C-alpha cells in the first residue's frame, strides 16, 4: 500500500493547577507507576478545562517529513502553533524543577542538557492480527480530539449500526473528563490512539516536553481501559525529527491521514462527501473529529453516507492497527517474492 499526502487539523488548550502538574511529574519521574502518578492527576482539587479550534497542515503519512501548510483558526478562537506555558504548564513537568519554557527542536541550555530525559513506558495494547485477502481495498476511518458526550455517542451509534470499526485519537484533557466514553469506544471494538494531553504542537517542544504530553495521556488511558495504546497522532500534523525518533524509540507508531474531510472548518456534508469519494484510495486514512468544533453535527450526518459510498466501491473498513498489519504483510510478501526472483 502506498503512503499518501495527509493534513491535520484541530487545536486544543488545557489548564492544570501547577501543584497537580508538578506532583504528577515528581511521582512519574521518580519511578512511580503510571497509576500512582495518575492518582495525583485525578485529585479532586485539580481543575482542568479544554477547548478546541482548528487549523490545517500537511505532512507525509506515518511520520515522513512535513511539507508545509499553515495553521488556521475556527470558532472565533485565535489559532497559534505555539504551546503556551500558561496553558500547558509544561515547565512543571521538567525534572529537578527546570523552568525552561517550550521551545523548538529539543532541549537547550546547560540545565536541560544535564537533565536525563523522562522515558515512556512500553505500550501495552495487543498487536492486531489481521490478514488481508489478495485484492482487498482497505480504508480506515479516524476521529480526533474527543471524546465528549455531545458527538461521540452519535458517531458510535452510526458505526455500530453500520458494523464498522474505526480509530479514535484522543486528547488527554478529554480522556480525563469522559473516561466512560473511552471505555465505550474500546468495548465497541474500535482502536484508540494518543493525541497528546493538551493538543500541543510537538514540533515546538523539547524531548521531555514531548514525552510528558504523551506520557500523561498514557496514564489516563491506563486508568480508563487498563492499557496504553501504541498509536500516536501529532496535532496539526506538526512533526520533527526529534518527535519521529521518540516515537520510534518507544515502540510507537506515528499516524497521519490521506483524506482530510475538513469537518472542523464547517465544510458542508455535500462537500465532505465529494472530497472523500474523490480522494479515497486503498490503504487510505480518513480524518474526521468527534470533538473540537461547532460544525461536527455535519460529521454525524456525513458518516453513514461515506460508509455507504465506500462500501459500494468495494472498500473494507479496518482500524489503523489492522491497516498497519496489512501493510506489513504486503511488505513481507513483496520481500519474499523479490528474494525468490533474485
Short mmCIF file of N, CA and C in Angstrom, two decimals, residues 21 39 52 110 124 130 138 184 193 200 213 220 267 332:
data_model
loop_
_atom_site.label_atom_id
_atom_site.label_comp_id
_atom_site.label_asym_id
_atom_site.label_seq_id
_atom_site.Cartn_x
_atom_site.Cartn_y
_atom_site.Cartn_z
N UNK A 21 0.25 19.37 38.35
CA UNK A 21 1.20 19.00 37.30
C UNK A 21 2.55 18.64 37.88
N UNK A 39 -3.05 9.04 40.27
CA UNK A 39 -3.80 9.37 41.47
C UNK A 39 -3.62 10.84 41.83
N UNK A 52 -11.32 23.74 21.92
CA UNK A 52 -10.63 23.47 20.67
C UNK A 52 -10.99 24.49 19.61
N UNK A 110 22.29 24.62 29.60
CA UNK A 110 23.07 23.69 30.41
C UNK A 110 22.19 22.84 31.30
N UNK A 124 1.00 -1.17 25.88
CA UNK A 124 0.55 -2.48 26.35
C UNK A 124 -0.71 -2.97 25.65
N UNK A 130 -4.25 -9.36 11.70
CA UNK A 130 -5.17 -9.13 10.59
C UNK A 130 -4.49 -9.55 9.31
N UNK A 138 -8.64 -1.70 1.47
CA UNK A 138 -8.80 -1.35 2.88
C UNK A 138 -8.77 0.16 3.07
N UNK A 184 -16.39 2.95 26.41
CA UNK A 184 -17.37 2.55 25.40
C UNK A 184 -16.73 2.34 24.04
N UNK A 193 -5.86 5.88 20.03
CA UNK A 193 -4.50 6.38 19.92
C UNK A 193 -4.32 7.64 20.75
N UNK A 200 -0.90 19.71 21.98
CA UNK A 200 0.27 20.56 21.83
C UNK A 200 0.93 20.38 20.47
N UNK A 213 3.79 15.07 27.32
CA UNK A 213 2.50 15.21 26.65
C UNK A 213 1.91 13.85 26.33
N UNK A 220 -3.71 8.21 31.72
CA UNK A 220 -5.17 8.31 31.73
C UNK A 220 -5.81 7.14 30.99
N UNK A 267 -17.09 22.61 6.62
CA UNK A 267 -17.42 22.11 5.29
C UNK A 267 -18.81 21.48 5.30
N UNK A 332 6.17 -7.78 3.63
CA UNK A 332 6.84 -9.06 3.83
C UNK A 332 6.68 -9.95 2.60
#
